[in-house]
Coordinates of C-alpha atoms and ligand atoms in Angstrom, one line a residue:
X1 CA -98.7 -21.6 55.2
X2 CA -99.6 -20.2 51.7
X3 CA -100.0 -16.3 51.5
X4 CA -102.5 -14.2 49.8
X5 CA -101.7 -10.5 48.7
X6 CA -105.4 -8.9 47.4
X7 CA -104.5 -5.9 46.2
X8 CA -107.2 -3.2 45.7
X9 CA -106.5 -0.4 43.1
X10 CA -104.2 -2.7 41.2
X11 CA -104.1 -0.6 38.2
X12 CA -102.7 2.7 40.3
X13 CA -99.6 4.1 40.4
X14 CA -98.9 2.8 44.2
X15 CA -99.1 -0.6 43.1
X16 CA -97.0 -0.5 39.8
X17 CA -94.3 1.9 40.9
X18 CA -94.0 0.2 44.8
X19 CA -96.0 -2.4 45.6
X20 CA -95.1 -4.8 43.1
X21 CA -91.3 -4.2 42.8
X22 CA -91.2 -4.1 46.4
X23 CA -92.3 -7.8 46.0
X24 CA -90.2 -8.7 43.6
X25 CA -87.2 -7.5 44.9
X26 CA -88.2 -9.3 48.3
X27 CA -88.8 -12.8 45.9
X28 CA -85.5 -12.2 44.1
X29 CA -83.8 -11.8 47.7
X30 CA -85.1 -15.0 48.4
X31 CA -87.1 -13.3 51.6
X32 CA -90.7 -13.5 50.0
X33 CA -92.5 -16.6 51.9
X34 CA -92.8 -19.4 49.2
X35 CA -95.9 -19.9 47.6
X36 CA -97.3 -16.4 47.8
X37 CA -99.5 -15.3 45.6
X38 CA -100.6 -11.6 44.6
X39 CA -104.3 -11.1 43.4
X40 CA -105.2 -7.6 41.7
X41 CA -108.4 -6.2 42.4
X42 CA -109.6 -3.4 40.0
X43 CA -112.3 -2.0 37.2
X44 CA -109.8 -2.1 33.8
X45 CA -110.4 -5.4 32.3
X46 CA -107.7 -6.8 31.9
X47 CA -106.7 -10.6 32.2
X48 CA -104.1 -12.4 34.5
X49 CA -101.6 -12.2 31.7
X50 CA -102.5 -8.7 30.4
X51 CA -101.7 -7.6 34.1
X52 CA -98.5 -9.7 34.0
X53 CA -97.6 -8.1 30.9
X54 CA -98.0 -4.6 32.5
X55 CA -96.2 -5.1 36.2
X56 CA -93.4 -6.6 33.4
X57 CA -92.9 -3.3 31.9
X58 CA -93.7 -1.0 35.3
X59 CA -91.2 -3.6 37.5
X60 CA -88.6 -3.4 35.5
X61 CA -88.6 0.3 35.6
X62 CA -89.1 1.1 39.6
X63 CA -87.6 -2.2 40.8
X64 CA -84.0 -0.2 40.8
X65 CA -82.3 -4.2 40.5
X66 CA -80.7 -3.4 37.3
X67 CA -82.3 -5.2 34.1
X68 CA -85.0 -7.6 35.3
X69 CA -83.9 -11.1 35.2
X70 CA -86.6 -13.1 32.9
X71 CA -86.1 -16.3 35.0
X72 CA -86.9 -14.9 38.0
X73 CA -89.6 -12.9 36.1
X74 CA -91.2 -15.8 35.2
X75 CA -91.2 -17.7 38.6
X76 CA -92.5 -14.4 40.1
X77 CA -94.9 -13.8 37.8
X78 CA -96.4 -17.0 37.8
X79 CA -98.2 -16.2 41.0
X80 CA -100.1 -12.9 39.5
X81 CA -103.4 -12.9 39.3
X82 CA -106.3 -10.5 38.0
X83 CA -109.8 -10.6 38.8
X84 CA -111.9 -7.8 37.4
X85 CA -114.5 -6.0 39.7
X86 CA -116.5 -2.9 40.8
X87 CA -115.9 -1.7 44.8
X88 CA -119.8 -0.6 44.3
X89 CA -121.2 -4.8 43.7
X90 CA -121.7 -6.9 46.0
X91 CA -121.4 -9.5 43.1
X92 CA -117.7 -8.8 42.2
X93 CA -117.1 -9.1 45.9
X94 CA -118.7 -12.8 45.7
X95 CA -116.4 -13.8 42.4
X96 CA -113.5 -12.3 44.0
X97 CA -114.5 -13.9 47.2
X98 CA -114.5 -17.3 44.5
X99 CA -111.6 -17.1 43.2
X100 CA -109.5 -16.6 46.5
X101 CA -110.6 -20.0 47.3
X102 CA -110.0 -21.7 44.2
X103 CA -106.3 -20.4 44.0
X104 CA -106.0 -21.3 47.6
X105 CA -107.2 -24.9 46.9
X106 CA -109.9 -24.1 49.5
X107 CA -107.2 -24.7 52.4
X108 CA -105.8 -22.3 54.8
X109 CA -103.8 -19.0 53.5
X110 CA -103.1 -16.2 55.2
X111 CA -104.7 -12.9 53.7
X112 CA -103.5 -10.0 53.1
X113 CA -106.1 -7.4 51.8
X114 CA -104.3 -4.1 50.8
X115 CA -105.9 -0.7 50.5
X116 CA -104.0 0.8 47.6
X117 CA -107.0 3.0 45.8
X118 CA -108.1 6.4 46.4
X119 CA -109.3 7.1 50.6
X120 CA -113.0 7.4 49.3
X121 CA -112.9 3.9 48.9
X122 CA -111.6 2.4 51.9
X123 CA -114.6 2.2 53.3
X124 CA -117.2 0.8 51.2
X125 CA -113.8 -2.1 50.4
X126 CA -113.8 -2.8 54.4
X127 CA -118.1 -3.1 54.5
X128 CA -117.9 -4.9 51.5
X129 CA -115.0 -7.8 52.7
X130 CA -117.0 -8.3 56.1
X131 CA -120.7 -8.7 54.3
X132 CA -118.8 -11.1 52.0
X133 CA -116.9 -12.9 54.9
X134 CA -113.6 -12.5 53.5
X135 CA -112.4 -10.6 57.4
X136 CA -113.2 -14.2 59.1
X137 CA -110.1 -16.2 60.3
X138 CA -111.9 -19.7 59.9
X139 CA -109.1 -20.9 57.4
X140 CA -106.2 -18.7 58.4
X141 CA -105.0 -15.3 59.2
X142 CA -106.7 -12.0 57.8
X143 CA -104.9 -8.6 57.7
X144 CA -105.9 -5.6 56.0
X145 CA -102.9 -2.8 54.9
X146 CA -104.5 0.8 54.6
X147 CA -102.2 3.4 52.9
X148 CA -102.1 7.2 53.7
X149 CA -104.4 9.5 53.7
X150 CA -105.8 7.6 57.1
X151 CA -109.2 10.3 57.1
X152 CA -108.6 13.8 56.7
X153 CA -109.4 15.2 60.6
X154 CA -109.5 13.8 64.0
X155 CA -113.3 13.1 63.3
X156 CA -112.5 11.2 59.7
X157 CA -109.7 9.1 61.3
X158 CA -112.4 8.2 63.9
X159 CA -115.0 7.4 61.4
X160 CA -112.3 4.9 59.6
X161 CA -111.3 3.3 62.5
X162 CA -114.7 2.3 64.0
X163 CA -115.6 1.0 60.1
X164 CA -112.3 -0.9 60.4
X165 CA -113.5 -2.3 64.0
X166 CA -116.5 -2.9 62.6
X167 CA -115.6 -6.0 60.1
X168 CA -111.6 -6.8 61.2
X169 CA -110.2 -6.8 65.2
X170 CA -107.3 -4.5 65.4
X171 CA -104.4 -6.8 65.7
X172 CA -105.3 -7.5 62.1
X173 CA -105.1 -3.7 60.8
X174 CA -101.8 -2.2 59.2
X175 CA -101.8 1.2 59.2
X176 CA -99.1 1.9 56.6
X177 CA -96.3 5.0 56.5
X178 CA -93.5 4.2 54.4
X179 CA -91.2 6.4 56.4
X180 CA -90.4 3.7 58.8
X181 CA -89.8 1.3 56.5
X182 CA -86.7 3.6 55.5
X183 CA -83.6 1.8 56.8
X184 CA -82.4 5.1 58.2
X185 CA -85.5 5.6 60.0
X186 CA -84.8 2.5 61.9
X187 CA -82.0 2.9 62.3
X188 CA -82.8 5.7 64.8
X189 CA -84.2 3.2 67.0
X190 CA -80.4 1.1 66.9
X191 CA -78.8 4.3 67.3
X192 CA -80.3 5.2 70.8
X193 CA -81.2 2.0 72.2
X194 CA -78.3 -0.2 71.0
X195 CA -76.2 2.0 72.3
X196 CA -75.2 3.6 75.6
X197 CA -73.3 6.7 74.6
X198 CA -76.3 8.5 73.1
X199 CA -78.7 8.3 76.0
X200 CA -76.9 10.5 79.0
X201 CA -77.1 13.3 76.5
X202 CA -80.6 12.6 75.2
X203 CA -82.5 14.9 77.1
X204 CA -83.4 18.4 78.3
X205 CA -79.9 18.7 80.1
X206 CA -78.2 18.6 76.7
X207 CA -80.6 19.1 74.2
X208 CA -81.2 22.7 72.7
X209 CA -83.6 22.3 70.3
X210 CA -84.4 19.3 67.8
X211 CA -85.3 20.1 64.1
X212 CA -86.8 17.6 61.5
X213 CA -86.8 18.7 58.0
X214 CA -88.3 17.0 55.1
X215 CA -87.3 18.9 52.1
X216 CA -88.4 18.1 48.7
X217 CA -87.8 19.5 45.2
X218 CA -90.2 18.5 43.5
X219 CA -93.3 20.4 43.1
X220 CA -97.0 18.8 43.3
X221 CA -96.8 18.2 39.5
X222 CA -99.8 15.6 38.5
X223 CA -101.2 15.8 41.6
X224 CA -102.6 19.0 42.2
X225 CA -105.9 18.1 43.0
X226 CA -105.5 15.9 45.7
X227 CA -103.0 18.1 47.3
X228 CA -105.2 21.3 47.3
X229 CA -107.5 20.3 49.6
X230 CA -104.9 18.5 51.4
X231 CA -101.6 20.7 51.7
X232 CA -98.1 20.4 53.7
X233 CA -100.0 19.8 57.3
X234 CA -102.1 16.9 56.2
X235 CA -99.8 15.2 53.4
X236 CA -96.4 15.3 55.9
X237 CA -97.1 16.3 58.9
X238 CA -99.8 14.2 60.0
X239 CA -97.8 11.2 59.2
X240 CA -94.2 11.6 58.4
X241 CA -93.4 14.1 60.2
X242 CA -94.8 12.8 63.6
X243 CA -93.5 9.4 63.2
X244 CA -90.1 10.9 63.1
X245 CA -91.0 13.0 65.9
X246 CA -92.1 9.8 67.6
X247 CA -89.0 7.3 67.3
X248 CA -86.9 10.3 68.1
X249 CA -88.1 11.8 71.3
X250 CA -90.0 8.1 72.8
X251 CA -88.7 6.3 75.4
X252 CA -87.1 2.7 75.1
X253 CA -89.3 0.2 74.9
X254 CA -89.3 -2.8 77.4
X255 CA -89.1 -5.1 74.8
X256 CA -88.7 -4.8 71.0
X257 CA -92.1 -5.7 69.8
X258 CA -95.2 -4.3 69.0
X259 CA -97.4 -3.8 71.8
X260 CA -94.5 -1.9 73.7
X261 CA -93.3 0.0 71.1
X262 CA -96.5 1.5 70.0
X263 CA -97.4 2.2 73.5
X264 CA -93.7 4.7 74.3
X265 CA -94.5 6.1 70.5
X266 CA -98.2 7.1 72.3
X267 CA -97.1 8.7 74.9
X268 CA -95.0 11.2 73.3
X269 CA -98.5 12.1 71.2
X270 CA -100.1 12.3 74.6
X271 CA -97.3 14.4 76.5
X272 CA -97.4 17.2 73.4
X273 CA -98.7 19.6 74.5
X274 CA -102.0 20.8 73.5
X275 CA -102.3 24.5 71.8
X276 CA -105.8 27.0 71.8
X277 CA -106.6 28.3 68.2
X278 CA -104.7 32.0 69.5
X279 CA -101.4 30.1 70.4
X280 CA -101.1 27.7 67.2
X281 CA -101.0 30.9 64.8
X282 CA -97.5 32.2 66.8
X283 CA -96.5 28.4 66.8
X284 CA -95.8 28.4 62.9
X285 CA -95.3 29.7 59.7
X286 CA -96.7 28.9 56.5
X287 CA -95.6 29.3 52.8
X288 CA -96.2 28.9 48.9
X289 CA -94.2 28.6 46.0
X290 CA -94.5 30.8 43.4
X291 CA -96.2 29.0 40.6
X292 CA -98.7 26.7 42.2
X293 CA -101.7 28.6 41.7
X294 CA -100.7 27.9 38.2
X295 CA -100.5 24.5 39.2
X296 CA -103.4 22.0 36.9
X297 CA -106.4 21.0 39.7
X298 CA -105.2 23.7 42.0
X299 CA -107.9 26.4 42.7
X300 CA -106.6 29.8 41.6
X301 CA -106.9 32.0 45.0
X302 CA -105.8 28.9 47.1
X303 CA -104.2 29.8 50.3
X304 CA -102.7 26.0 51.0
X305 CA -99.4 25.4 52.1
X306 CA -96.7 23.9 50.3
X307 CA -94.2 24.8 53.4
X308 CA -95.1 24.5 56.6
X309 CA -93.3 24.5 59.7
X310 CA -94.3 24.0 63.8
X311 CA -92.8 24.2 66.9
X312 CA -94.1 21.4 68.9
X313 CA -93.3 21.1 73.2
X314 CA -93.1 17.9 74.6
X315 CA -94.5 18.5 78.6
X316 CA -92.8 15.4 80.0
X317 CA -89.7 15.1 82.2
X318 CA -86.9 14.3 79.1
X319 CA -88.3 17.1 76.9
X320 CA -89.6 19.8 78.7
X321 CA -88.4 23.2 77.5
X322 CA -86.9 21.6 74.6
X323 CA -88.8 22.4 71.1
X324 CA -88.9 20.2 68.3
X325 CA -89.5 21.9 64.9
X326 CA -91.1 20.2 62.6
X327 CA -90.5 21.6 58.9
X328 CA -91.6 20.3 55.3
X329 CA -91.9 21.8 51.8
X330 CA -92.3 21.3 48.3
X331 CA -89.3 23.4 45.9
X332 CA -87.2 23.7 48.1
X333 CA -83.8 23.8 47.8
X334 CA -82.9 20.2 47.6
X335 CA -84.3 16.8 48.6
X336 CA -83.5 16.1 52.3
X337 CA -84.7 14.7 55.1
X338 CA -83.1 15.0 58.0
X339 CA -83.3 15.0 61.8
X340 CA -81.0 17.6 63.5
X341 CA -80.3 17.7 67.4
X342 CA -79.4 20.9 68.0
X343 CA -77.4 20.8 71.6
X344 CA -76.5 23.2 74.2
X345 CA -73.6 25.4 74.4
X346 CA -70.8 24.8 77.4
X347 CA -71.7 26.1 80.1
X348 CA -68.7 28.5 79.9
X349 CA -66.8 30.4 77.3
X350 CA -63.3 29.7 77.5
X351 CA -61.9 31.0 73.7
X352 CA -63.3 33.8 73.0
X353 CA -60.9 36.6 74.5
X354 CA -62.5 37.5 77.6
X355 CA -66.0 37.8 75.6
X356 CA -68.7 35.9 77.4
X357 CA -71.1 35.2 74.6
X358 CA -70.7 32.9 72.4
X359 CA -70.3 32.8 68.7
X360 CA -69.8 29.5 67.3
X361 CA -72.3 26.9 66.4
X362 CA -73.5 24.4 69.0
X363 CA -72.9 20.8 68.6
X364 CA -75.1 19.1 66.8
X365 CA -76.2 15.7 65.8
X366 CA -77.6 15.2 61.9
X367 CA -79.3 12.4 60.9
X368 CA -79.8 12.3 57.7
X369 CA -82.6 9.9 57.2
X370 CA -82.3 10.5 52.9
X371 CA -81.1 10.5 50.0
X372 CA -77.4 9.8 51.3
X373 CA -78.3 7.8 54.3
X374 CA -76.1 8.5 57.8
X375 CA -75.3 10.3 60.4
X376 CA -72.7 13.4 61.5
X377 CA -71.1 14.5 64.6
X378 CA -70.5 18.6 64.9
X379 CA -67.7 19.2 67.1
X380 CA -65.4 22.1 67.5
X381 CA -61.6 21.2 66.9
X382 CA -58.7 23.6 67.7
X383 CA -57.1 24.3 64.4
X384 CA -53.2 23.5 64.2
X385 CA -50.7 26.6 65.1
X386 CA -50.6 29.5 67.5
X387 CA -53.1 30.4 69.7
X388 CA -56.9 28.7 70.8
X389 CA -58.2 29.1 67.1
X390 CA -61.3 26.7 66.8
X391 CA -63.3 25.0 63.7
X392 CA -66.5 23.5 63.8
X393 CA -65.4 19.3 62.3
X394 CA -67.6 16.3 61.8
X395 CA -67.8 12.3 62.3
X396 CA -69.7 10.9 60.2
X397 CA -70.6 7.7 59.0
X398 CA -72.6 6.9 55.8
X399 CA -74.5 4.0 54.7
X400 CA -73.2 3.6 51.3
X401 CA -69.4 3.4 52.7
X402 CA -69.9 1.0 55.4
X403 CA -72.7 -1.2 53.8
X404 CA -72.3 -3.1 50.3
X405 CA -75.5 -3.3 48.2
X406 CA -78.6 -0.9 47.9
X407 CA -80.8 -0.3 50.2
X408 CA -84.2 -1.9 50.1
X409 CA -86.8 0.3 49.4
X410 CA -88.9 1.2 52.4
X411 CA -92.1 -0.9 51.0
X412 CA -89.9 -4.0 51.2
X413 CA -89.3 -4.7 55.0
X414 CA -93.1 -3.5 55.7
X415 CA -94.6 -6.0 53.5
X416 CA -92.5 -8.6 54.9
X417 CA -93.7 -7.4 58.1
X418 CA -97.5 -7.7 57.0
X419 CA -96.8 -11.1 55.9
X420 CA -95.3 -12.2 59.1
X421 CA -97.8 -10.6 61.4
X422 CA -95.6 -8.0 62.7
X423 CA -97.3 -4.7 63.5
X424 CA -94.2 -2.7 65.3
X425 CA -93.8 -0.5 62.7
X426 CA -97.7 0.5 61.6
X427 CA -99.7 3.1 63.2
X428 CA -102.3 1.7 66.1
X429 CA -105.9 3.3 65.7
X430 CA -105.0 5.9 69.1
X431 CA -101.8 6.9 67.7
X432 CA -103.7 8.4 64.3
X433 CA -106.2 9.6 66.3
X434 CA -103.9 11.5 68.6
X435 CA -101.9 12.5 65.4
X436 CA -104.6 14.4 64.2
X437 CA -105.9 15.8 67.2
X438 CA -102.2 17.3 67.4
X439 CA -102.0 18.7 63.4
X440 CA -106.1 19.2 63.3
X441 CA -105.5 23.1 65.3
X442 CA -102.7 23.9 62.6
X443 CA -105.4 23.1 59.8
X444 CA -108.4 24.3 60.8
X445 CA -105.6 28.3 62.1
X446 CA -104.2 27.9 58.5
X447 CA -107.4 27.5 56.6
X448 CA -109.2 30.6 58.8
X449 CA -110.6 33.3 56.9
X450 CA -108.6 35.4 59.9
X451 CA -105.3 34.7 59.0
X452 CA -103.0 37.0 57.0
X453 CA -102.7 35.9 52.8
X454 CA -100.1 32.8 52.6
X455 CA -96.8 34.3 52.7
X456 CA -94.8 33.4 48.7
X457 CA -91.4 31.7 48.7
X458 CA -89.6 31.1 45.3
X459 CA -89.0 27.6 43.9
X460 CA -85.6 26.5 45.1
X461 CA -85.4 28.7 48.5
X462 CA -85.8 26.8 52.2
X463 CA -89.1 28.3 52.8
X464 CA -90.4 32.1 53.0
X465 CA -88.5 34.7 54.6
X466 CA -90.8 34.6 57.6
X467 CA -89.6 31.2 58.4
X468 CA -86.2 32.4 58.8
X469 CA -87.5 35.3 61.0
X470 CA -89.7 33.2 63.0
X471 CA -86.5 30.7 63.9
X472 CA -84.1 34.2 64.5
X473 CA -87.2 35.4 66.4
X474 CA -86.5 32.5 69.4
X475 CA -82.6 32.4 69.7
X476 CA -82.1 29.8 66.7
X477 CA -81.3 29.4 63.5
X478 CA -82.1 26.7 60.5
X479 CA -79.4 24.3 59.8
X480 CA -79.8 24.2 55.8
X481 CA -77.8 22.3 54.2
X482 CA -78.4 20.3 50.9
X483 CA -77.8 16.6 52.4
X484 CA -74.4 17.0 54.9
X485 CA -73.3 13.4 53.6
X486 CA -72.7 12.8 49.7
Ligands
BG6_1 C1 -96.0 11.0 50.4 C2 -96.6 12.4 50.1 O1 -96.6 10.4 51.5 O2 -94.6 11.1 50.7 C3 -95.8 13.0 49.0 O3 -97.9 12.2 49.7 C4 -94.3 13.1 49.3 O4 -96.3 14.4 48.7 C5 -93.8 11.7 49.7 O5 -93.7 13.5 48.1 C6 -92.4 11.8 50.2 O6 -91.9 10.4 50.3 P1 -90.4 10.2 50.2 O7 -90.2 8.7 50.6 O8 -90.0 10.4 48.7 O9 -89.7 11.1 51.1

């Protein structure tokens, strides 16, 4: 069966620097069903091979495959196409609606229709695809791909989804977050339920504390004015942040496809527990970097968050009393992005010279989901010679030493995945809803006229001060490290 990838905003920046290089690395690795075809959608005029001309330049840049090779260039771009139009007109609908059939020949091809503009558009795109017929599966399969932001509040992400009902059924909706198209991120799922060691220990008997970290250096640059109105809670947390959450705390599926995995990722939305307005204030800390209100499109007495982090209580019988601390900035320290399970001490001090407390580091579990892909083992060692001297050592294993090649880039596997119908790893319409309704009380406590001024951190630090303080303030302590595994 022929495919059809109708790209929407196919002059942006997601399709140039992800989309399309995620496709052609996929073609190139011989994975890319045969006879698919990509069809840009957008208001530049451009013609089919102006637009080739352009992904040339913009694929050989992102693609990371080394110099592009021309005769797979060639064969790849062969099956590009342009058609000019306006989301506002019904009529560029109708041509575009034209054309699909003419380059499919009029037979049967299954559709892919991906949301790749700005949010405002999605939904006029979805009204404008079921007035033109385009949702209707008379001669094949229709999907529709919708990229992050997925609304802006519990009541956005509602208003979405019942537009989305409206024209397409939900087994044909992709809800898109590149983080678990990371190989790491999947690799989560391998790690605790292809194996038996992990799971006696994966619990509240064990478990201390869990702490996800997204780190980044980089500042909000170009993109100022989206962020302002959006900030740390709704561009990370929302999303990123919860999936991780998700795969790392849900329980194993009864089978490995999408129905059942979806449902255990629910549950753990549905078992955190909900916070009041006075108790999500003590249940995290925001922060700034010095410099952003400088930023261009930011406004210049914003109080949004570039740093943000939550504690977050799972009520369910594996995860009560543990916390899981969810944590993200912009200039930070380093890029990192990593998941750390923090476990309990012994349950007696036997090295420590009569002393009953204990002062060295629990063991702990990283894994680091980027830039150096792996995972690490903390465990104490005695340290050769005299006496019970102890050191805290590590096993670790890293992508890039056990696995030849790169890795593919996180777009790759989930546009496969579109293609072949396979929804396991997109969000379902609940699991945004609840998403929200868990990150909505953090927005609306952070954005209160109430709450003290933003507290400043300085490009290059893990957060403000009162992070750290916050953290000391229960018991624990941040595990900040630049990536563990080089
Ligand atoms: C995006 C956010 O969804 O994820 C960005 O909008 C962020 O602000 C990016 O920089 C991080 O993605 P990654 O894959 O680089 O960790």
């Amino acid at each position: 069966m022929p495919h059809t990838i109708v790209i929407f905003g196919a002059s942006g920046d997601l399709t140039s620097r992800k989309l399309v290089p995620a496709l052609y690395n996929l073609m190139r690795s011989g994975s890319l069903p045969a006879e698919t075809r990509i069809v840009g959608f957008s208001r530049t005029p451009l013609s089919d091979d102006e637009w080739r001309a352009s992904l040339r330049e913009t694929t050989a840049k992102h693609c990371g495959c080394g110099p592009l090779d021309e005769a797979s260039w060639q064969v790849f771009a062969a099956n590009i196409f342009y058609q000019p139009g306006d989301i506002g007109r019904a009529e560029d609908f109708r041509l575009l609606a034209e054309r699909l059939t003419a380059l499919e020949r009029g037979g049967e091809a299954t559709r892919v229709y991906y949301l790749a503009t700005a949010p405002q558009f999605y939904e006029p795109i979805v009204a404008a695809l079921g007035s033109q017929g385009l949702a209707a599966e008379t001669h094949g399969s229709r999907r529709i791909v919708v990229e992050k932001p997925f609304g802006t509040d519990l009541a956005t992400a509602r208003g979405l989804n019942t537009s989305l009902h409206a024209v397409f059924h939900e087994s044909q909706v992709f809800r898109i977050d590149h983080y678990l198209g990371k190989e790491s991120v999947q690799n989560i799922l391998a790690l605790r339920f292809a194996n038996t060691i992990f799971e006696p220990v994966w619990n509240r008997r064990y478990i201390d504390h869990v702490q996800i970290t997204v780190a980044e250096e980089v500042k909000v640059g170009r993109r100022g004015g989206y962020y302002d109105t959006a900030g740390v809670l709704r561009d990370m947390f929302q999303n990123h942040l919860l999936q991780l959450l998700m795969v790392t705390a849900m329980e194993a599926p009864v089978r490995f496809e999408a129905t059942a995995v979806r449902n255990e990722k629910v549950k753990v939305l549905e078992a955190i527990r909900p916070l009041d307005l006075s108790e999500v204030a003590a249940a995290g800390i925001r922060g700034q970097y010095r410099g952003y209100l400088e930023e261009p499109g930011v406004q210049p007495a914003s109080q949004t968050a570039t740093f943000g982090a939550v504690r977050l209580e799972i009520d369910n019988w594996r995860w009560q009393g543990v916390p899981f601390y969810l944590r993200s900035g912009k200039a930070m320290s380093c890029r990192t992005t990593q998941i750390v399970i923090g476990f309990r001490q012994p349950p007696l001090e036997l090295f420590a010279d009569g002393r009953r407390t204990f002062h060295r580091e629990a063991n702990r579990l990283v894994i680091q989901i980027q830039p150096a892909e792996g995972i690490q083992l903390h465990f104490h060692t005695k340290v050769p010679g005299e006496g019970m001297r102890l050191r805290l050592t590590d096993l670790e294993f890293s992508y890039s030493r056990e696995f030849e090649g790169r890795l593919p880039e996180a777009y790759e596997p989930l546009l496969l995945d579109v293609l072949t119908g396979d929804a396991s790893l997109f969000a379902r319409s609940d699991e945004v809803e609840k998403s929200w309704e868990i990150i909505d009380p953090f927005v609306r406590a952070w954005s209160s006229v109430d709450m003290p001024p933003i507290d400043a951190y300085e490009t290059g630090d893990w957060g403000p001060l009162s992070s750290f303080e916050w953290m000391a303030a229960q018991g624990r302590t941040w595990f900040d490290l630049c990536p563990v595994l080089t």
